[in-house]
């Protein structure tokens, strides 16, 4: 069947509700990955190299108004996990200069990979307080998601 | 972000159990669309002509959670509308003076005021006499999880 926008919005809402429950428990953290990787739906923790020196940002619902919405450019329905407030990961102590290649959302405790995102280009970090400001963290549900 | 398969595999089940839409405890209905239409995401119930003729009125489905599964060939996630006892089956009554042409099906809430989805019947079917029956095919929504980014 061809869904209506009303049904797609319901899908967005139930998906958001599930994500909200996961943010509460067990919790999701945003982390940086310091080795090249290819984002995929099958990515597991053994495929990537976390950068613990850069910390972990616990994702939480800080802005319920902006938690869901619609991308004006594409029409996609969007679920934002970190919107508006800005998310920065900082180096906690001096360490070997290195590059960061992307981000992953990992489940607290198990480090199961929930999602991943590649940076447009690797970013260099080299000393304490070097920070990386993250882009939009979330999921896009396009209008042609369902048929 | 690219979500894991573990995450996206859940969404058909979430929608199939959504009490505010297809899994409403007051069962959704399937109606016959009896004027030509083009299925699009922007359709509203008011854009459609749903049969109100005796024997051809919208039929209530099964309340509560609907079926969900994964297509083993395509990997698509499927939300399938449960078929009620007797099926989504319509029959023209004695005295029917058609013709009525069925162009497709509309899934809506019980009051048939909110439209959840449409499906064309190709080619359309024209009922002309009493005792003519038509049964809808399996009605499914198919979700491509690879499109979530």
PDB file of C-alpha atoms in Angstrom:
ATOM      1  CA  UNK A   1       0.000   0.000   0.000  1.00  0.00           C
ATOM      2  CA  UNK A   2       1.066   3.588  -0.465  1.00  0.00           C
ATOM      3  CA  UNK A   3       1.213   5.146   2.993  1.00  0.00           C
ATOM      4  CA  UNK A   4      -0.017   8.625   3.758  1.00  0.00           C
ATOM      5  CA  UNK A   5       2.076  11.247   5.457  1.00  0.00           C
ATOM      6  CA  UNK A   6      -0.035  10.676   8.567  1.00  0.00           C
ATOM      7  CA  UNK A   7       1.181   7.074   8.759  1.00  0.00           C
ATOM      8  CA  UNK A   8       4.805   8.027   8.111  1.00  0.00           C
ATOM      9  CA  UNK A   9       4.579  10.536  10.947  1.00  0.00           C
ATOM     10  CA  UNK A  10       3.244   7.763  13.187  1.00  0.00           C
ATOM     11  CA  UNK A  11       6.279   5.671  12.208  1.00  0.00           C
ATOM     12  CA  UNK A  12       8.519   8.601  13.121  1.00  0.00           C
ATOM     13  CA  UNK A  13       6.770   8.937  16.486  1.00  0.00           C
ATOM     14  CA  UNK A  14       6.940   5.262  17.455  1.00  0.00           C
ATOM     15  CA  UNK A  15      10.591   5.095  16.368  1.00  0.00           C
ATOM     16  CA  UNK A  16      11.346   8.205  18.435  1.00  0.00           C
ATOM     17  CA  UNK A  17       9.507   6.732  21.422  1.00  0.00           C
ATOM     18  CA  UNK A  18      11.604   3.578  21.198  1.00  0.00           C
ATOM     19  CA  UNK A  19      14.804   5.605  20.948  1.00  0.00           C
ATOM     20  CA  UNK A  20      13.762   7.696  23.954  1.00  0.00           C
ATOM     21  CA  UNK A  21      13.319   4.507  25.975  1.00  0.00           C
ATOM     22  CA  UNK A  22      16.790   3.372  24.979  1.00  0.00           C
ATOM     23  CA  UNK A  23      18.340   6.706  25.914  1.00  0.00           C
ATOM     24  CA  UNK A  24      16.915   6.205  29.382  1.00  0.00           C
ATOM     25  CA  UNK A  25      18.085   2.626  29.735  1.00  0.00           C
ATOM     26  CA  UNK A  26      20.534   1.221  28.887  1.00  0.00           C
ATOM     27  CA  UNK A  27      21.648   4.607  27.491  1.00  0.00           C
ATOM     28  CA  UNK A  28      23.455   5.577  24.333  1.00  0.00           C
ATOM     29  CA  UNK A  29      26.801   7.386  24.073  1.00  0.00           C
ATOM     30  CA  UNK A  30      28.306   9.264  21.174  1.00  0.00           C
ATOM     31  CA  UNK A  31      31.978   8.412  20.698  1.00  0.00           C
ATOM     32  CA  UNK A  32      34.743   9.206  18.223  1.00  0.00           C
ATOM     33  CA  UNK A  33      36.452   6.641  16.057  1.00  0.00           C
ATOM     34  CA  UNK A  34      40.184   7.038  15.464  1.00  0.00           C
ATOM     35  CA  UNK A  35      40.714   4.615  12.612  1.00  0.00           C
ATOM     36  CA  UNK A  36      39.271   4.519   9.132  1.00  0.00           C
ATOM     37  CA  UNK A  37      36.001   2.659   8.852  1.00  0.00           C
ATOM     38  CA  UNK A  38      33.048   2.281   6.531  1.00  0.00           C
ATOM     39  CA  UNK A  39      29.650   2.974   8.055  1.00  0.00           C
ATOM     40  CA  UNK A  40      27.251   0.119   7.451  1.00  0.00           C
ATOM     41  CA  UNK A  41      24.205  -1.459   8.999  1.00  0.00           C
ATOM     42  CA  UNK A  42      26.331  -4.475   9.940  1.00  0.00           C
ATOM     43  CA  UNK A  43      29.084  -2.580  11.762  1.00  0.00           C
ATOM     44  CA  UNK A  44      30.135  -4.118  15.096  1.00  0.00           C
ATOM     45  CA  UNK A  45      32.494  -2.890  17.784  1.00  0.00           C
ATOM     46  CA  UNK A  46      35.281  -5.132  16.513  1.00  0.00           C
ATOM     47  CA  UNK A  47      35.226  -3.282  13.181  1.00  0.00           C
ATOM     48  CA  UNK A  48      36.106   0.117  14.671  1.00  0.00           C
ATOM     49  CA  UNK A  49      38.606   1.736  17.015  1.00  0.00           C
ATOM     50  CA  UNK A  50      37.079   3.887  19.723  1.00  0.00           C
ATOM     51  CA  UNK A  51      39.011   6.895  20.992  1.00  0.00           C
ATOM     52  CA  UNK A  52      38.504   6.868  24.761  1.00  0.00           C
ATOM     53  CA  UNK A  53      40.798   9.904  25.179  1.00  0.00           C
ATOM     54  CA  UNK A  54      38.084  11.957  23.508  1.00  0.00           C
ATOM     55  CA  UNK A  55      35.429  10.903  25.986  1.00  0.00           C
ATOM     56  CA  UNK A  56      31.853   9.927  25.364  1.00  0.00           C
ATOM     57  CA  UNK A  57      28.823  12.145  25.103  1.00  0.00           C
ATOM     58  CA  UNK A  58      25.755  10.625  26.733  1.00  0.00           C
ATOM     59  CA  UNK A  59      22.860  11.268  24.395  1.00  0.00           C
ATOM     60  CA  UNK A  60      19.776  12.518  26.140  1.00  0.00           C
ATOM     61  CA  UNK A  61      16.583  14.285  25.359  1.00  0.00           C
ATOM     62  CA  UNK A  62      17.512  17.864  26.040  1.00  0.00           C
ATOM     63  CA  UNK A  63      15.036  19.521  23.741  1.00  0.00           C
ATOM     64  CA  UNK A  64      11.765  17.699  23.280  1.00  0.00           C
ATOM     65  CA  UNK A  65      10.414  20.363  20.959  1.00  0.00           C
ATOM     66  CA  UNK A  66      13.176  19.798  18.465  1.00  0.00           C
ATOM     67  CA  UNK A  67      13.530  16.067  18.991  1.00  0.00           C
ATOM     68  CA  UNK A  68      11.480  15.330  15.888  1.00  0.00           C
ATOM     69  CA  UNK A  69      10.703  17.400  12.858  1.00  0.00           C
ATOM     70  CA  UNK A  70      10.977  17.636   9.114  1.00  0.00           C
ATOM     71  CA  UNK A  71      13.945  18.619   6.996  1.00  0.00           C
ATOM     72  CA  UNK A  72      12.781  21.634   4.974  1.00  0.00           C
ATOM     73  CA  UNK A  73      15.283  20.877   2.228  1.00  0.00           C
ATOM     74  CA  UNK A  74      14.377  17.263   1.579  1.00  0.00           C
ATOM     75  CA  UNK A  75      11.029  16.735   3.278  1.00  0.00           C
ATOM     76  CA  UNK A  76      12.569  13.889   5.267  1.00  0.00           C
ATOM     77  CA  UNK A  77      11.129  13.195   8.686  1.00  0.00           C
ATOM     78  CA  UNK A  78      13.998  13.554  11.138  1.00  0.00           C
ATOM     79  CA  UNK A  79      14.688  12.280  14.634  1.00  0.00           C
ATOM     80  CA  UNK A  80      17.416  14.378  16.236  1.00  0.00           C
ATOM     81  CA  UNK A  81      19.355  12.924  19.138  1.00  0.00           C
ATOM     82  CA  UNK A  82      21.510  15.965  19.671  1.00  0.00           C
ATOM     83  CA  UNK A  83      20.011  19.146  18.386  1.00  0.00           C
ATOM     84  CA  UNK A  84      20.584  22.777  19.171  1.00  0.00           C
ATOM     85  CA  UNK A  85      22.754  22.511  22.232  1.00  0.00           C
ATOM     86  CA  UNK A  86      25.881  21.485  20.361  1.00  0.00           C
ATOM     87  CA  UNK A  87      27.857  18.395  21.104  1.00  0.00           C
ATOM     88  CA  UNK A  88      31.579  18.549  21.580  1.00  0.00           C
ATOM     89  CA  UNK A  89      33.990  15.804  22.433  1.00  0.00           C
ATOM     90  CA  UNK A  90      37.209  17.009  24.092  1.00  0.00           C
ATOM     91  CA  UNK A  91      40.560  15.374  24.538  1.00  0.00           C
ATOM     92  CA  UNK A  92      40.960  14.687  28.236  1.00  0.00           C
ATOM     93  CA  UNK A  93      44.750  14.532  28.351  1.00  0.00           C
ATOM     94  CA  UNK A  94      47.661  15.044  25.995  1.00  0.00           C
ATOM     95  CA  UNK A  95      48.127  12.112  23.742  1.00  0.00           C
ATOM     96  CA  UNK A  96      49.688  11.158  20.477  1.00  0.00           C
ATOM     97  CA  UNK A  97      48.461  13.429  17.699  1.00  0.00           C
ATOM     98  CA  UNK A  98      46.011  11.540  15.601  1.00  0.00           C
ATOM     99  CA  UNK A  99      43.060  11.783  13.288  1.00  0.00           C
ATOM    100  CA  UNK A 100      39.410  11.172  14.034  1.00  0.00           C
ATOM    101  CA  UNK A 101      37.446   9.563  11.243  1.00  0.00           C
ATOM    102  CA  UNK A 102      33.865   9.592  12.422  1.00  0.00           C
ATOM    103  CA  UNK A 103      31.327   8.996  15.124  1.00  0.00           C
ATOM    104  CA  UNK A 104      29.446   6.051  16.498  1.00  0.00           C
ATOM    105  CA  UNK A 105      26.540   5.759  18.854  1.00  0.00           C
ATOM    106  CA  UNK A 106      27.228   2.875  21.201  1.00  0.00           C
ATOM    107  CA  UNK A 107      25.055   1.304  23.835  1.00  0.00           C
ATOM    108  CA  UNK A 108      26.194   1.973  27.381  1.00  0.00           C
ATOM    109  CA  UNK A 109      27.892  -1.042  28.871  1.00  0.00           C
ATOM    110  CA  UNK A 110      27.759  -3.384  25.899  1.00  0.00           C
ATOM    111  CA  UNK A 111      29.302  -0.999  23.343  1.00  0.00           C
ATOM    112  CA  UNK A 112      26.962  -2.444  20.739  1.00  0.00           C
ATOM    113  CA  UNK A 113      27.019  -0.082  17.774  1.00  0.00           C
ATOM    114  CA  UNK A 114      23.666   1.602  17.261  1.00  0.00           C
ATOM    115  CA  UNK A 115      24.704   3.841  14.366  1.00  0.00           C
ATOM    116  CA  UNK A 116      27.768   5.367  12.740  1.00  0.00           C
ATOM    117  CA  UNK A 117      28.737   8.368  10.661  1.00  0.00           C
ATOM    118  CA  UNK A 118      31.837   9.220   8.683  1.00  0.00           C
ATOM    119  CA  UNK A 119      33.364  12.708   8.841  1.00  0.00           C
ATOM    120  CA  UNK A 120      33.593  14.526   5.490  1.00  0.00           C
ATOM    121  CA  UNK A 121      37.346  14.508   6.092  1.00  0.00           C
ATOM    122  CA  UNK A 122      39.393  13.214   9.043  1.00  0.00           C
ATOM    123  CA  UNK A 123      40.071  15.798  11.761  1.00  0.00           C
ATOM    124  CA  UNK A 124      43.372  16.166  13.584  1.00  0.00           C
ATOM    125  CA  UNK A 125      43.600  16.332  17.385  1.00  0.00           C
ATOM    126  CA  UNK A 126      46.833  16.666  19.292  1.00  0.00           C
ATOM    127  CA  UNK A 127      46.546  18.101  22.792  1.00  0.00           C
ATOM    128  CA  UNK A 128      44.354  18.567  25.829  1.00  0.00           C
ATOM    129  CA  UNK A 129      41.143  20.479  25.172  1.00  0.00           C
ATOM    130  CA  UNK A 130      41.304  19.886  21.446  1.00  0.00           C
ATOM    131  CA  UNK A 131      37.661  19.415  20.661  1.00  0.00           C
ATOM    132  CA  UNK A 132      35.508  18.222  17.840  1.00  0.00           C
ATOM    133  CA  UNK A 133      32.090  19.764  17.439  1.00  0.00           C
ATOM    134  CA  UNK A 134      29.739  17.209  16.068  1.00  0.00           C
ATOM    135  CA  UNK A 135      27.258  17.704  13.259  1.00  0.00           C
ATOM    136  CA  UNK A 136      23.611  16.769  13.401  1.00  0.00           C
ATOM    137  CA  UNK A 137      23.209  13.462  15.162  1.00  0.00           C
ATOM    138  CA  UNK A 138      20.015  11.687  14.213  1.00  0.00           C
ATOM    139  CA  UNK A 139      18.106   9.681  11.669  1.00  0.00           C
ATOM    140  CA  UNK A 140      16.356  10.709   8.464  1.00  0.00           C
ATOM    141  CA  UNK A 141      13.226   8.902   7.333  1.00  0.00           C
ATOM    142  CA  UNK A 142      12.676   9.781   3.660  1.00  0.00           C
ATOM    143  CA  UNK A 143       9.246  10.114   2.120  1.00  0.00           C
ATOM    144  CA  UNK A 144       9.849   7.012   0.011  1.00  0.00           C
ATOM    145  CA  UNK A 145      10.791   4.871   3.002  1.00  0.00           C
ATOM    146  CA  UNK A 146       7.583   2.877   2.803  1.00  0.00           C
ATOM    147  CA  UNK A 147       5.483   1.620  -0.087  1.00  0.00           C
TER     148      UNK A 147
ATOM    149  CA  UNK B   1      23.781   8.418  10.632  1.00  0.00           C
ATOM    150  CA  UNK B   2      23.793   4.883   9.305  1.00  0.00           C
ATOM    151  CA  UNK B   3      21.693   2.884  11.778  1.00  0.00           C
ATOM    152  CA  UNK B   4      22.492  -0.692  12.639  1.00  0.00           C
ATOM    153  CA  UNK B   5      20.319  -3.456  11.313  1.00  0.00           C
ATOM    154  CA  UNK B   6      19.483  -4.321  14.910  1.00  0.00           C
ATOM    155  CA  UNK B   7      17.872  -0.915  15.300  1.00  0.00           C
ATOM    156  CA  UNK B   8      16.047  -0.685  11.992  1.00  0.00           C
ATOM    157  CA  UNK B   9      14.715  -4.233  12.179  1.00  0.00           C
ATOM    158  CA  UNK B  10      12.495  -3.071  15.020  1.00  0.00           C
ATOM    159  CA  UNK B  11      10.524  -0.462  13.187  1.00  0.00           C
ATOM    160  CA  UNK B  12       7.983  -2.664  11.428  1.00  0.00           C
ATOM    161  CA  UNK B  13       7.082  -4.190  14.775  1.00  0.00           C
ATOM    162  CA  UNK B  14       6.797  -0.751  16.334  1.00  0.00           C
ATOM    163  CA  UNK B  15       4.405   0.434  13.631  1.00  0.00           C
ATOM    164  CA  UNK B  16       2.422  -2.807  13.582  1.00  0.00           C
ATOM    165  CA  UNK B  17       1.782  -2.312  17.303  1.00  0.00           C
ATOM    166  CA  UNK B  18       1.005   1.417  17.106  1.00  0.00           C
ATOM    167  CA  UNK B  19      -2.328   1.832  18.866  1.00  0.00           C
ATOM    168  CA  UNK B  20      -2.675   5.345  17.473  1.00  0.00           C
ATOM    169  CA  UNK B  21      -2.714   4.102  13.884  1.00  0.00           C
ATOM    170  CA  UNK B  22      -2.920   0.623  12.377  1.00  0.00           C
ATOM    171  CA  UNK B  23      -3.095  -1.209  15.724  1.00  0.00           C
ATOM    172  CA  UNK B  24      -5.926   0.860  17.118  1.00  0.00           C
ATOM    173  CA  UNK B  25      -8.066  -1.102  19.613  1.00  0.00           C
ATOM    174  CA  UNK B  26     -11.059   0.156  17.625  1.00  0.00           C
ATOM    175  CA  UNK B  27     -10.277  -1.668  14.422  1.00  0.00           C
ATOM    176  CA  UNK B  28      -9.219   0.177  11.310  1.00  0.00           C
ATOM    177  CA  UNK B  29     -11.390  -0.271   8.239  1.00  0.00           C
ATOM    178  CA  UNK B  30     -10.736  -1.014   4.592  1.00  0.00           C
ATOM    179  CA  UNK B  31     -13.004   0.759   2.148  1.00  0.00           C
ATOM    180  CA  UNK B  32     -13.530   0.441  -1.578  1.00  0.00           C
ATOM    181  CA  UNK B  33     -12.420   3.468  -3.591  1.00  0.00           C
ATOM    182  CA  UNK B  34     -15.009   3.997  -6.319  1.00  0.00           C
ATOM    183  CA  UNK B  35     -13.604   6.986  -8.186  1.00  0.00           C
ATOM    184  CA  UNK B  36     -10.305   7.086 -10.007  1.00  0.00           C
ATOM    185  CA  UNK B  37      -7.326   8.167  -7.903  1.00  0.00           C
ATOM    186  CA  UNK B  38      -3.537   8.168  -7.830  1.00  0.00           C
ATOM    187  CA  UNK B  39      -1.934   6.739  -4.698  1.00  0.00           C
ATOM    188  CA  UNK B  40       0.330   9.384  -3.193  1.00  0.00           C
ATOM    189  CA  UNK B  41       1.675  10.183   0.220  1.00  0.00           C
ATOM    190  CA  UNK B  42      -0.316  13.423   0.334  1.00  0.00           C
ATOM    191  CA  UNK B  43      -3.761  11.860  -0.108  1.00  0.00           C
ATOM    192  CA  UNK B  44      -6.415  12.553   2.480  1.00  0.00           C
ATOM    193  CA  UNK B  45      -9.662  10.698   3.028  1.00  0.00           C
ATOM    194  CA  UNK B  46     -11.510  13.721   1.637  1.00  0.00           C
ATOM    195  CA  UNK B  47      -9.706  13.253  -1.676  1.00  0.00           C
ATOM    196  CA  UNK B  48     -11.277   9.828  -2.172  1.00  0.00           C
ATOM    197  CA  UNK B  49     -14.743   8.508  -2.896  1.00  0.00           C
ATOM    198  CA  UNK B  50     -15.377   5.545  -0.619  1.00  0.00           C
ATOM    199  CA  UNK B  51     -18.327   3.296  -1.428  1.00  0.00           C
ATOM    200  CA  UNK B  52     -21.301   3.660   0.881  1.00  0.00           C
ATOM    201  CA  UNK B  53     -23.541   1.339  -1.137  1.00  0.00           C
ATOM    202  CA  UNK B  54     -25.200  -1.564   0.664  1.00  0.00           C
ATOM    203  CA  UNK B  55     -22.858  -4.541   0.647  1.00  0.00           C
ATOM    204  CA  UNK B  56     -19.936  -2.386  -0.424  1.00  0.00           C
ATOM    205  CA  UNK B  57     -19.294  -0.353   2.726  1.00  0.00           C
ATOM    206  CA  UNK B  58     -15.950  -0.264   4.520  1.00  0.00           C
ATOM    207  CA  UNK B  59     -15.149  -3.431   6.492  1.00  0.00           C
ATOM    208  CA  UNK B  60     -13.524  -3.413   9.924  1.00  0.00           C
ATOM    209  CA  UNK B  61     -10.259  -5.300  10.208  1.00  0.00           C
ATOM    210  CA  UNK B  62      -8.822  -6.871  13.328  1.00  0.00           C
ATOM    211  CA  UNK B  63      -8.247  -4.563  16.302  1.00  0.00           C
ATOM    212  CA  UNK B  64      -4.858  -4.299  17.963  1.00  0.00           C
ATOM    213  CA  UNK B  65      -1.462  -5.273  16.655  1.00  0.00           C
ATOM    214  CA  UNK B  66      -1.134  -6.188  13.010  1.00  0.00           C
ATOM    215  CA  UNK B  67       1.288  -8.652  11.460  1.00  0.00           C
ATOM    216  CA  UNK B  68       4.961  -7.853  10.887  1.00  0.00           C
ATOM    217  CA  UNK B  69       7.668  -9.789   9.134  1.00  0.00           C
ATOM    218  CA  UNK B  70      10.739  -9.536   6.892  1.00  0.00           C
ATOM    219  CA  UNK B  71      10.636 -10.315   3.185  1.00  0.00           C
ATOM    220  CA  UNK B  72      13.309 -13.012   2.776  1.00  0.00           C
ATOM    221  CA  UNK B  73      13.969 -11.967  -0.821  1.00  0.00           C
ATOM    222  CA  UNK B  74      14.265  -8.194  -0.490  1.00  0.00           C
ATOM    223  CA  UNK B  75      14.944  -7.645   3.206  1.00  0.00           C
ATOM    224  CA  UNK B  76      12.023  -5.238   3.308  1.00  0.00           C
ATOM    225  CA  UNK B  77      10.173  -4.949   6.586  1.00  0.00           C
ATOM    226  CA  UNK B  78       6.481  -5.724   6.205  1.00  0.00           C
ATOM    227  CA  UNK B  79       3.493  -4.489   8.129  1.00  0.00           C
ATOM    228  CA  UNK B  80       0.505  -6.541   7.028  1.00  0.00           C
ATOM    229  CA  UNK B  81      -3.111  -5.681   7.730  1.00  0.00           C
ATOM    230  CA  UNK B  82      -4.754  -8.625   9.474  1.00  0.00           C
ATOM    231  CA  UNK B  83      -7.707 -10.062   7.595  1.00  0.00           C
ATOM    232  CA  UNK B  84     -10.923 -10.297   9.619  1.00  0.00           C
ATOM    233  CA  UNK B  85     -13.098 -13.403   9.723  1.00  0.00           C
ATOM    234  CA  UNK B  86     -14.809 -13.563   6.364  1.00  0.00           C
ATOM    235  CA  UNK B  87     -12.074 -11.507   4.768  1.00  0.00           C
ATOM    236  CA  UNK B  88     -12.199  -8.089   3.205  1.00  0.00           C
ATOM    237  CA  UNK B  89     -15.000  -9.329   0.975  1.00  0.00           C
ATOM    238  CA  UNK B  90     -17.759  -7.291  -0.578  1.00  0.00           C
ATOM    239  CA  UNK B  91     -20.864  -8.574  -2.376  1.00  0.00           C
ATOM    240  CA  UNK B  92     -23.573  -6.718  -4.236  1.00  0.00           C
ATOM    241  CA  UNK B  93     -27.018  -7.350  -2.713  1.00  0.00           C
ATOM    242  CA  UNK B  94     -30.346  -8.237  -4.247  1.00  0.00           C
ATOM    243  CA  UNK B  95     -31.693  -5.141  -5.920  1.00  0.00           C
ATOM    244  CA  UNK B  96     -28.228  -3.760  -6.661  1.00  0.00           C
ATOM    245  CA  UNK B  97     -28.486  -1.458  -9.620  1.00  0.00           C
ATOM    246  CA  UNK B  98     -24.831  -0.596 -10.306  1.00  0.00           C
ATOM    247  CA  UNK B  99     -22.595  -0.184 -12.048  1.00  0.00           C
ATOM    248  CA  UNK B 100     -19.948   0.593  -9.464  1.00  0.00           C
ATOM    249  CA  UNK B 101     -16.292   0.556 -10.444  1.00  0.00           C
ATOM    250  CA  UNK B 102     -13.700  -0.335  -7.821  1.00  0.00           C
ATOM    251  CA  UNK B 103     -10.430   1.518  -8.358  1.00  0.00           C
ATOM    252  CA  UNK B 104      -8.691   0.422  -5.185  1.00  0.00           C
ATOM    253  CA  UNK B 105      -8.675   0.183  -1.413  1.00  0.00           C
ATOM    254  CA  UNK B 106      -8.323   2.675   1.398  1.00  0.00           C
ATOM    255  CA  UNK B 107      -7.118   1.817   4.890  1.00  0.00           C
ATOM    256  CA  UNK B 108      -8.445   4.259   7.432  1.00  0.00           C
ATOM    257  CA  UNK B 109      -9.365   4.593  11.043  1.00  0.00           C
ATOM    258  CA  UNK B 110     -12.657   3.105  12.203  1.00  0.00           C
ATOM    259  CA  UNK B 111     -14.567   6.280  11.411  1.00  0.00           C
ATOM    260  CA  UNK B 112     -12.869   6.430   8.000  1.00  0.00           C
ATOM    261  CA  UNK B 113     -11.853  10.013   8.675  1.00  0.00           C
ATOM    262  CA  UNK B 114      -8.084   9.463   8.810  1.00  0.00           C
ATOM    263  CA  UNK B 115      -6.415   7.791   5.853  1.00  0.00           C
ATOM    264  CA  UNK B 116      -3.401   5.552   6.528  1.00  0.00           C
ATOM    265  CA  UNK B 117      -2.823   4.130   3.051  1.00  0.00           C
ATOM    266  CA  UNK B 118      -4.195   3.323  -0.375  1.00  0.00           C
ATOM    267  CA  UNK B 119      -3.702   0.659  -2.990  1.00  0.00           C
ATOM    268  CA  UNK B 120      -4.900   0.585  -6.586  1.00  0.00           C
ATOM    269  CA  UNK B 121      -6.789  -2.312  -8.118  1.00  0.00           C
ATOM    270  CA  UNK B 122      -5.389  -2.781 -11.616  1.00  0.00           C
ATOM    271  CA  UNK B 123      -7.339  -3.061 -13.765  1.00  0.00           C
ATOM    272  CA  UNK B 124     -10.352  -1.547 -12.043  1.00  0.00           C
ATOM    273  CA  UNK B 125     -13.315  -3.855 -11.540  1.00  0.00           C
ATOM    274  CA  UNK B 126     -16.890  -2.912 -12.410  1.00  0.00           C
ATOM    275  CA  UNK B 127     -19.768  -4.525 -10.547  1.00  0.00           C
ATOM    276  CA  UNK B 128     -22.979  -4.448 -12.526  1.00  0.00           C
ATOM    277  CA  UNK B 129     -25.424  -6.939 -11.024  1.00  0.00           C
ATOM    278  CA  UNK B 130     -26.556  -8.457  -7.720  1.00  0.00           C
ATOM    279  CA  UNK B 131     -24.552 -11.284  -6.142  1.00  0.00           C
ATOM    280  CA  UNK B 132     -21.216 -10.173  -7.559  1.00  0.00           C
ATOM    281  CA  UNK B 133     -18.377 -10.395  -5.045  1.00  0.00           C
ATOM    282  CA  UNK B 134     -14.851  -9.083  -4.712  1.00  0.00           C
ATOM    283  CA  UNK B 135     -12.188  -9.862  -2.112  1.00  0.00           C
ATOM    284  CA  UNK B 136      -9.225  -7.565  -1.484  1.00  0.00           C
ATOM    285  CA  UNK B 137      -5.708  -9.002  -1.775  1.00  0.00           C
ATOM    286  CA  UNK B 138      -3.328  -9.051   1.172  1.00  0.00           C
ATOM    287  CA  UNK B 139      -2.705  -5.437   2.161  1.00  0.00           C
ATOM    288  CA  UNK B 140       0.862  -4.649   3.181  1.00  0.00           C
ATOM    289  CA  UNK B 141       3.150  -1.719   3.837  1.00  0.00           C
ATOM    290  CA  UNK B 142       6.756  -2.442   2.898  1.00  0.00           C
ATOM    291  CA  UNK B 143       9.604  -0.533   4.567  1.00  0.00           C
ATOM    292  CA  UNK B 144      13.107  -0.387   3.087  1.00  0.00           C
ATOM    293  CA  UNK B 145      15.362  -0.048   6.152  1.00  0.00           C
ATOM    294  CA  UNK B 146      18.353   0.863   3.962  1.00  0.00           C
ATOM    295  CA  UNK B 147      16.725   4.216   3.239  1.00  0.00           C
ATOM    296  CA  UNK B 148      17.082   5.351   6.848  1.00  0.00           C
ATOM    297  CA  UNK B 149      20.192   7.496   7.201  1.00  0.00           C
TER     298      UNK B 149
END
